[in-house]
C-alpha atoms as a printed R data frame, in Angstrom:
    type eleno elety resid chain resno      x      y       z
1   ATOM     1    CA   MET     A     1 28.337  7.463   3.684
2   ATOM     2    CA   GLY     A     2 30.974  6.117   6.115
3   ATOM     3    CA   ILE     A     3 33.725  6.451   3.556
4   ATOM     4    CA   ARG     A     4 32.734  9.997   2.721
5   ATOM     5    CA   LEU     A     5 32.812 10.975   6.427
6   ATOM     6    CA   ARG     A     6 36.228  9.478   6.934
7   ATOM     7    CA   LYS     A     7 37.493 11.624   4.085
8   ATOM     8    CA   LEU     A     8 35.997 14.754   5.749
9   ATOM     9    CA   TYR     A     9 37.551 14.210   9.197
10  ATOM    10    CA   PRO     A    10 41.026 15.600   8.186
11  ATOM    11    CA   VAL     A    11 39.315 18.625   6.649
12  ATOM    12    CA   VAL     A    12 37.140 19.215   9.690
13  ATOM    13    CA   THR     A    13 39.947 18.791  12.104
14  ATOM    14    CA   ALA     A    14 42.102 21.200  10.104
15  ATOM    15    CA   VAL     A    15 39.282 23.793  10.102
16  ATOM    16    CA   LEU     A    16 38.655 23.433  13.817
17  ATOM    17    CA   LEU     A    17 42.361 23.956  14.586
18  ATOM    18    CA   THR     A    18 43.177 26.673  12.048
19  ATOM    19    CA   VAL     A    19 44.951 29.871  12.881
20  ATOM    20    CA   GLY     A    20 45.320 33.013  10.786
21  ATOM    21    CA   ASN     A    21 43.299 35.942   9.528
22  ATOM    22    CA   SER     A    22 42.926 37.830   6.309
23  ATOM    23    CA   LEU     A    23 41.928 41.188   7.793
24  ATOM    24    CA   PRO     A    24 44.282 44.202   7.861
25  ATOM    25    CA   ALA     A    25 45.923 44.625  11.276
26  ATOM    26    CA   SER     A    26 43.863 47.733  12.162
27  ATOM    27    CA   ALA     A    27 40.576 46.082  11.259
28  ATOM    28    CA   GLN     A    28 41.542 42.859  13.112
29  ATOM    29    CA   SER     A    29 42.407 44.866  16.198
30  ATOM    30    CA   SER     A    30 38.951 46.487  16.079
31  ATOM    31    CA   VAL     A    31 37.254 43.134  15.567
32  ATOM    32    CA   ASP     A    32 39.248 41.580  18.378
33  ATOM    33    CA   GLU     A    33 38.112 44.383  20.727
34  ATOM    34    CA   MET     A    34 34.490 43.968  19.672
35  ATOM    35    CA   LEU     A    35 34.611 40.186  20.117
36  ATOM    36    CA   ALA     A    36 36.035 40.726  23.623
37  ATOM    37    CA   GLN     A    37 33.164 43.173  24.365
38  ATOM    38    CA   LEU     A    38 30.679 40.679  23.008
39  ATOM    39    CA   GLN     A    39 31.568 38.274  25.784
40  ATOM    40    CA   SER     A    40 29.884 40.370  28.423
41  ATOM    41    CA   ALA     A    41 27.503 42.489  26.342
42  ATOM    42    CA   GLU     A    42 23.813 42.847  27.037
43  ATOM    43    CA   PRO     A    43 21.521 41.648  24.177
44  ATOM    44    CA   ALA     A    44 21.061 45.102  22.549
45  ATOM    45    CA   GLU     A    45 24.762 45.838  22.653
46  ATOM    46    CA   ALA     A    46 25.530 42.302  21.373
47  ATOM    47    CA   ALA     A    47 23.322 42.928  18.350
48  ATOM    48    CA   ARG     A    48 25.081 46.243  17.633
49  ATOM    49    CA   LEU     A    49 28.497 44.590  17.980
50  ATOM    50    CA   THR     A    50 27.515 41.706  15.761
51  ATOM    51    CA   ARG     A    51 26.363 44.090  12.998
52  ATOM    52    CA   GLU     A    52 29.613 46.058  13.231
53  ATOM    53    CA   ILE     A    53 31.831 42.911  13.175
54  ATOM    54    CA   GLU     A    54 30.021 41.482  10.249
55  ATOM    55    CA   ARG     A    55 30.170 44.850   8.449
56  ATOM    56    CA   ILE     A    56 33.938 44.864   8.785
57  ATOM    57    CA   TRP     A    57 34.184 41.246   7.572
58  ATOM    58    CA   GLU     A    58 32.181 42.183   4.452
59  ATOM    59    CA   LEU     A    59 34.647 44.907   3.365
60  ATOM    60    CA   SER     A    60 37.289 43.577   0.986
61  ATOM    61    CA   GLY     A    61 39.031 46.872   0.390
62  ATOM    62    CA   SER     A    62 37.816 46.949  -3.250
63  ATOM    63    CA   THR     A    63 34.560 48.483  -4.300
64  ATOM    64    CA   THR     A    64 34.356 45.998  -7.223
65  ATOM    65    CA   ILE     A    65 34.797 42.983  -5.004
66  ATOM    66    CA   ASP     A    66 32.315 44.394  -2.478
67  ATOM    67    CA   MET     A    67 29.812 44.874  -5.305
68  ATOM    68    CA   LEU     A    68 30.287 41.305  -6.506
69  ATOM    69    CA   LEU     A    69 29.787 39.998  -2.976
70  ATOM    70    CA   ARG     A    70 26.593 42.063  -2.633
71  ATOM    71    CA   ARG     A    71 25.324 40.805  -6.018
72  ATOM    72    CA   GLY     A    72 26.099 37.204  -5.056
73  ATOM    73    CA   ARG     A    73 24.194 37.550  -1.834
74  ATOM    74    CA   GLU     A    74 21.253 39.194  -3.612
75  ATOM    75    CA   ALA     A    75 21.209 36.292  -6.120
76  ATOM    76    CA   MET     A    76 21.129 33.846  -3.144
77  ATOM    77    CA   GLN     A    77 18.191 35.696  -1.684
78  ATOM    78    CA   ASP     A    78 16.451 35.462  -5.062
79  ATOM    79    CA   GLU     A    79 17.290 31.705  -5.070
80  ATOM    80    CA   ASP     A    80 19.303 32.212  -8.284
81  ATOM    81    CA   LEU     A    81 22.126 29.999  -7.081
82  ATOM    82    CA   GLU     A    82 23.908 29.686 -10.446
83  ATOM    83    CA   THR     A    83 24.266 33.478 -10.676
84  ATOM    84    CA   ALA     A    84 25.247 33.669  -6.973
85  ATOM    85    CA   ILE     A    85 27.966 31.072  -7.480
86  ATOM    86    CA   ASP     A    86 29.229 32.964 -10.576
87  ATOM    87    CA   HIS     A    87 29.497 36.256  -8.751
88  ATOM    88    CA   LEU     A    88 31.052 34.685  -5.687
89  ATOM    89    CA   THR     A    89 33.516 32.706  -7.849
90  ATOM    90    CA   ALA     A    90 34.603 36.005  -9.292
91  ATOM    91    CA   VAL     A    91 35.146 37.259  -5.708
92  ATOM    92    CA   THR     A    92 37.255 34.257  -4.732
93  ATOM    93    CA   ASP     A    93 39.215 34.353  -8.046
94  ATOM    94    CA   HIS     A    94 40.051 38.054  -7.772
95  ATOM    95    CA   ALA     A    95 40.385 38.358  -3.977
96  ATOM    96    CA   PRO     A    96 41.553 34.932  -2.717
97  ATOM    97    CA   GLU     A    97 42.583 36.340   0.655
98  ATOM    98    CA   PHE     A    98 39.069 37.762   1.306
99  ATOM    99    CA   ALA     A    99 37.531 35.291   3.771
100 ATOM   100    CA   GLU     A   100 33.946 36.505   3.330
101 ATOM   101    CA   GLY     A   101 33.989 35.697  -0.325
102 ATOM   102    CA   TRP     A   102 34.719 32.022   0.477
103 ATOM   103    CA   HIS     A   103 32.151 32.008   3.250
104 ATOM   104    CA   ALA     A   104 29.427 33.387   0.994
105 ATOM   105    CA   ARG     A   105 30.207 30.990  -1.761
106 ATOM   106    CA   ALA     A   106 30.136 28.096   0.708
107 ATOM   107    CA   THR     A   107 26.618 29.188   1.591
108 ATOM   108    CA   ALA     A   108 25.587 29.198  -2.077
109 ATOM   109    CA   TYR     A   109 27.112 25.757  -2.637
110 ATOM   110    CA   TYR     A   110 25.371 24.436   0.455
111 ATOM   111    CA   MET     A   111 22.036 25.856  -0.752
112 ATOM   112    CA   LYS     A   112 22.613 24.001  -4.011
113 ATOM   113    CA   ASP     A   113 23.361 20.724  -2.101
114 ATOM   114    CA   LEU     A   114 26.969 20.767  -3.325
115 ATOM   115    CA   TYR     A   115 28.485 19.742   0.063
116 ATOM   116    CA   GLY     A   116 32.034 18.958  -1.051
117 ATOM   117    CA   PRO     A   117 32.624 22.412  -2.589
118 ATOM   118    CA   ALA     A   118 30.847 24.030   0.362
119 ATOM   119    CA   LEU     A   119 33.158 22.281   2.845
120 ATOM   120    CA   ASP     A   120 36.208 23.286   0.799
121 ATOM   121    CA   ASP     A   121 35.103 26.917   0.841
122 ATOM   122    CA   LEU     A   122 34.294 26.795   4.548
123 ATOM   123    CA   GLN     A   123 37.807 25.454   5.204
124 ATOM   124    CA   LYS     A   124 39.328 28.328   3.233
125 ATOM   125    CA   ALA     A   125 37.111 30.918   4.905
126 ATOM   126    CA   LEU     A   126 38.021 29.646   8.377
127 ATOM   127    CA   THR     A   127 41.666 29.387   7.478
128 ATOM   128    CA   LEU     A   128 41.566 33.074   6.522
129 ATOM   129    CA   ASN     A   129 39.311 34.144   9.439
130 ATOM   130    CA   PRO     A   130 39.082 31.576  12.215
131 ATOM   131    CA   GLN     A   131 36.908 33.982  14.206
132 ATOM   132    CA   ASN     A   132 34.112 33.891  11.700
133 ATOM   133    CA   TYR     A   133 31.444 32.466  13.937
134 ATOM   134    CA   ASN     A   134 28.895 32.297  11.055
135 ATOM   135    CA   ALA     A   135 31.263 30.164   8.934
136 ATOM   136    CA   MET     A   136 31.871 27.958  11.964
137 ATOM   137    CA   PHE     A   137 28.127 27.648  12.536
138 ATOM   138    CA   GLY     A   138 27.717 26.607   8.882
139 ATOM   139    CA   LEU     A   139 30.319 23.894   9.410
140 ATOM   140    CA   GLY     A   140 28.400 22.723  12.451
141 ATOM   141    CA   ILE     A   141 25.176 22.474  10.460
142 ATOM   142    CA   MET     A   142 26.901 20.503   7.705
143 ATOM   143    CA   LEU     A   143 28.490 18.119  10.221
144 ATOM   144    CA   GLN     A   144 25.096 17.606  11.837
145 ATOM   145    CA   GLU     A   145 23.587 16.747   8.418
146 ATOM   146    CA   PHE     A   146 26.388 14.195   7.905
147 ATOM   147    CA   GLY     A   147 25.420 12.591  11.249
148 ATOM   148    CA   ASP     A   148 28.535 13.711  13.023
149 ATOM   149    CA   ASP     A   149 26.838 15.139  16.031
150 ATOM   150    CA   VAL     A   150 29.965 15.115  18.197
151 ATOM   151    CA   ARG     A   151 31.938 17.365  15.871
152 ATOM   152    CA   ALA     A   152 28.835 19.520  15.245
153 ATOM   153    CA   GLU     A   153 28.556 20.018  18.952
154 ATOM   154    CA   GLN     A   154 32.212 21.072  19.055
155 ATOM   155    CA   ALA     A   155 31.634 23.560  16.198
156 ATOM   156    CA   PHE     A   156 28.597 25.063  17.948
157 ATOM   157    CA   ARG     A   157 30.543 25.369  21.193
158 ATOM   158    CA   GLN     A   158 33.290 27.212  19.292
159 ATOM   159    CA   VAL     A   159 30.696 29.557  17.842
160 ATOM   160    CA   LEU     A   160 29.381 30.324  21.385
161 ATOM   161    CA   ASP     A   161 32.959 30.774  22.712
162 ATOM   162    CA   LEU     A   162 33.349 33.547  20.074
163 ATOM   163    CA   HIS     A   163 29.765 34.910  20.222
164 ATOM   164    CA   PRO     A   164 27.866 33.919  23.341
165 ATOM   165    CA   HIS     A   165 24.675 35.531  21.953
166 ATOM   166    CA   HIS     A   166 24.537 33.569  18.667
167 ATOM   167    CA   GLU     A   167 20.984 32.397  18.872
168 ATOM   168    CA   ASN     A   168 21.140 29.820  16.117
169 ATOM   169    CA   ALA     A   169 24.185 28.140  17.698
170 ATOM   170    CA   THR     A   170 22.441 28.169  21.061
171 ATOM   171    CA   THR     A   171 19.335 26.545  19.609
172 ATOM   172    CA   ALA     A   172 21.371 23.939  17.664
173 ATOM   173    CA   LEU     A   173 23.393 23.088  20.745
174 ATOM   174    CA   ASP     A   174 20.239 22.802  22.903
175 ATOM   175    CA   GLN     A   175 18.763 20.418  20.288
176 ATOM   176    CA   LEU     A   176 21.844 18.238  20.362
177 ATOM   177    CA   GLU     A   177 21.933 18.252  24.213
178 ATOM   178    CA   SER     A   178 18.272 17.232  24.269
179 ATOM   179    CA   ARG     A   179 19.380 14.150  22.332
180 ATOM   180    CA   GLY     A   180 22.234 13.516  24.820
181 ATOM   181    CA   ILE     A   181 25.115 14.929  22.696
182 ATOM   182    CA   GLY     A   182 27.502 17.018  24.730
183 ATOM   183    CA   ARG     A   183 25.416 16.929  27.928
184 ATOM   184    CA   LYS     A   184 27.434 17.013  31.086
185 ATOM   185    CA   LEU     A   185 26.768 14.333  33.606
């Protein structure tokens, strides 16, 4: 396991330091504004902003790609992971600059216990959209499973920097802190 983790560190470091975004300038401006509003939003407003941000991230600009993404997610919900991966591979093949396709396929790979491909897809998703707090959360979960609690804590903190109301990241960070990881003295 130690050798495997050493190989992952450059990938993780690259993902945590990535800059760039695959959204059109107008959509990115709107997302940037909503992320800024999210910082001081009340819970109900935060939930609305979260839905709107994620709705924008799910739009590829192509009805065919959007349909494939939807079918891939539906297959994941039905636990038909082979079909999900097939649909989502079509998304990444035909729309390689669409970050959400990579993020969704990373989720399907993770659900199938294919951690290497999942990490590769998370890296691509975060390269294209470093503000994707859900992809960053997924990275934190994987790091935690690999036993790299320090980097998992960093990932969860980055999620909360972007989305202070992200309940899963808050819970994960609280669990790490209860074990002494990231706790301030």
